[in-house]
Amino acid sequence: MRCCAIIPARGGSKGIPRKNVCSVGGQPLIVHTIRAACAAERIDRVVVSTDDMEIAGLARDHGATVVIRPAAIAGDAATSESALLHALDALRDEHGYEPDLLCFLQCTSPLTTNVDIDGAIQTLLENEADSAVAVAPFHYFLWRKGDGGEAT
């Protein structure tokens, strides 16, 4: 079974500028996810979809195939799904590669390990499921701006 991990990573970010190349624990954020995917036994190809040459270089340097994303699907309104579909089309058209299973990984989850990835794929296959999603509990308090500008 061919299993491809695709990591969408735009160069632009309004919340944290250049977040995908910012150092986290001594290495760029995206490198954590690339390394975990490359170390996963069930993943046979790791792909980074990006519009950014620095991200593309980091991805190649750490073992990922790079698919350059066109500007039309690289802006703030672009969806992850559009990046995934574009990458799958490019892999088929340019590399003759069509995976049986897609593993969508986000570089904003740098604590994901190869064991997590392999475990999720194993669970998906054992349960003959069409999809799986990994989540974590969220219990901390969020501040919001009220109608009068006050914190609530």
Short mmCIF file of C-alpha atoms in Angstrom, two decimals:
data_model
loop_
_atom_site.label_atom_id
_atom_site.label_comp_id
_atom_site.label_asym_id
_atom_site.label_seq_id
_atom_site.Cartn_x
_atom_site.Cartn_y
_atom_site.Cartn_z
CA MET A 1 0.00 0.00 0.00
CA ARG A 2 1.36 3.40 -0.97
CA CYS A 3 0.84 6.05 1.67
CA CYS A 4 1.74 9.67 1.08
CA ALA A 5 2.05 12.35 3.74
CA ILE A 6 1.32 15.85 2.49
CA ILE A 7 2.25 18.87 4.57
CA PRO A 8 0.76 22.15 3.34
CA ALA A 9 3.01 25.07 4.32
CA ARG A 10 2.37 28.57 2.98
CA GLY A 11 5.01 31.24 3.25
CA GLY A 12 2.58 33.92 4.39
CA SER A 13 0.97 34.04 7.79
CA LYS A 14 -0.83 36.92 9.40
CA GLY A 15 -0.96 35.50 12.93
CA ILE A 16 2.71 34.62 13.29
CA PRO A 17 4.70 35.91 10.30
CA ARG A 18 6.92 33.22 8.71
CA LYS A 19 5.78 30.72 11.35
CA ASN A 20 6.68 27.65 9.29
CA VAL A 21 10.37 28.62 9.29
CA CYS A 22 10.51 30.00 12.84
CA SER A 23 12.74 28.07 15.21
CA VAL A 24 10.94 25.81 17.68
CA GLY A 25 13.14 23.70 19.91
CA GLY A 26 16.20 24.57 17.84
CA GLN A 27 14.83 23.78 14.38
CA PRO A 28 12.33 25.30 11.95
CA LEU A 29 8.72 24.46 12.78
CA ILE A 30 8.14 22.55 9.54
CA VAL A 31 11.19 20.32 10.09
CA HIS A 32 9.56 18.63 13.10
CA THR A 33 6.69 17.36 10.97
CA ILE A 34 8.87 16.39 8.00
CA ARG A 35 11.16 14.33 10.25
CA ALA A 36 8.25 12.58 11.94
CA ALA A 37 6.68 11.73 8.57
CA CYS A 38 10.00 10.50 7.12
CA ALA A 39 10.51 8.28 10.18
CA ALA A 40 7.00 6.78 9.99
CA GLU A 41 7.17 3.20 8.74
CA ARG A 42 3.86 3.37 6.92
CA ILE A 43 4.65 6.53 4.95
CA ASP A 44 6.47 5.92 1.68
CA ARG A 45 6.53 9.52 0.41
CA VAL A 46 6.60 12.87 2.23
CA VAL A 47 5.48 15.92 0.26
CA VAL A 48 5.47 19.59 1.19
CA SER A 49 3.08 21.83 -0.73
CA THR A 50 4.34 25.40 -0.62
CA ASP A 51 4.54 28.73 -2.40
CA ASP A 52 7.73 29.69 -0.56
CA MET A 53 11.28 28.99 -1.72
CA GLU A 54 12.77 28.96 1.79
CA ILE A 55 10.22 26.38 2.92
CA ALA A 56 10.86 24.39 -0.27
CA GLY A 57 14.60 24.35 0.47
CA LEU A 58 14.09 23.21 4.05
CA ALA A 59 11.70 20.51 2.87
CA ARG A 60 14.15 19.15 0.29
CA ASP A 61 17.04 19.33 2.76
CA HIS A 62 15.09 17.12 5.18
CA GLY A 63 13.91 14.48 2.71
CA ALA A 64 10.58 15.73 1.39
CA THR A 65 9.41 16.07 -2.19
CA VAL A 66 8.27 19.61 -2.92
CA VAL A 67 5.20 20.63 -4.91
CA ILE A 68 5.16 24.34 -5.66
CA ARG A 69 1.70 25.72 -5.04
CA PRO A 70 0.35 28.39 -7.42
CA ALA A 71 -0.57 31.80 -6.00
CA ALA A 72 -4.26 31.15 -6.65
CA ILE A 73 -4.29 28.57 -3.84
CA ALA A 74 -1.63 30.08 -1.58
CA GLY A 75 -3.34 33.14 -0.11
CA ASP A 76 -5.16 33.66 3.17
CA ALA A 77 -8.41 32.32 1.73
CA ALA A 78 -6.81 29.14 0.35
CA THR A 79 -8.04 25.90 1.85
CA SER A 80 -5.94 22.97 2.94
CA GLU A 81 -8.10 20.80 0.70
CA SER A 82 -7.11 22.81 -2.38
CA ALA A 83 -3.43 22.34 -1.51
CA LEU A 84 -3.88 18.60 -0.97
CA LEU A 85 -5.75 18.12 -4.25
CA HIS A 86 -3.20 20.19 -6.17
CA ALA A 87 -0.34 18.17 -4.67
CA LEU A 88 -2.03 14.86 -5.52
CA ASP A 89 -2.58 16.02 -9.12
CA ALA A 90 1.06 17.15 -9.40
CA LEU A 91 2.34 13.86 -7.99
CA ARG A 92 0.26 11.93 -10.51
CA ASP A 93 1.05 14.16 -13.50
CA GLU A 94 4.73 14.90 -12.82
CA HIS A 95 5.88 11.78 -10.98
CA GLY A 96 3.42 9.05 -11.99
CA TYR A 97 2.70 8.51 -8.30
CA GLU A 98 -0.80 7.87 -6.97
CA PRO A 99 -1.04 6.90 -3.31
CA ASP A 100 -3.63 4.53 -1.90
CA LEU A 101 -3.79 6.53 1.31
CA LEU A 102 -3.24 10.20 2.08
CA CYS A 103 -1.94 11.39 5.43
CA PHE A 104 -2.57 15.13 5.88
CA LEU A 105 -0.09 16.55 8.39
CA GLN A 106 0.12 20.10 9.65
CA CYS A 107 3.41 21.66 10.63
CA THR A 108 1.63 23.59 13.36
CA SER A 109 1.52 20.32 15.31
CA PRO A 110 5.27 19.88 15.89
CA LEU A 111 4.87 17.33 18.69
CA THR A 112 3.37 14.72 16.36
CA THR A 113 5.70 11.72 16.24
CA ASN A 114 6.29 8.95 13.75
CA VAL A 115 4.64 6.61 16.28
CA ASP A 116 1.54 8.84 16.28
CA ILE A 117 1.42 8.78 12.48
CA ASP A 118 1.89 5.02 12.21
CA GLY A 119 -0.67 4.45 14.97
CA ALA A 120 -3.30 6.58 13.27
CA ILE A 121 -2.77 4.78 9.96
CA GLN A 122 -2.89 1.38 11.67
CA THR A 123 -6.14 2.29 13.43
CA LEU A 124 -7.65 3.56 10.19
CA LEU A 125 -6.76 0.34 8.38
CA GLU A 126 -7.84 -1.99 11.20
CA ASN A 127 -11.23 -0.30 11.35
CA GLU A 128 -11.57 -0.13 7.57
CA ALA A 129 -12.39 3.56 7.98
CA ASP A 130 -12.44 6.16 5.22
CA SER A 131 -10.76 8.79 7.35
CA ALA A 132 -9.30 9.49 10.77
CA VAL A 133 -8.43 12.65 12.64
CA ALA A 134 -6.15 13.14 15.61
CA VAL A 135 -7.17 15.71 18.19
CA ALA A 136 -6.12 16.85 21.64
CA PRO A 137 -8.21 18.08 24.57
CA PHE A 138 -8.64 21.85 24.71
CA HIS A 139 -9.37 23.15 28.20
CA TYR A 140 -7.72 26.51 28.55
CA PHE A 141 -9.51 29.81 28.81
CA LEU A 142 -9.87 32.11 25.81
CA TRP A 143 -10.29 35.85 26.14
CA ARG A 144 -12.60 37.63 23.73
CA LYS A 145 -13.33 41.26 23.07
CA GLY A 146 -16.86 42.19 24.14
CA ASP A 147 -19.18 44.59 22.29
CA GLY A 148 -17.82 47.53 24.28
CA GLY A 149 -14.19 46.53 23.71
CA GLU A 150 -13.78 44.99 27.16
CA ALA A 151 -12.16 41.59 27.69
CA THR A 152 -14.67 38.84 28.45
#
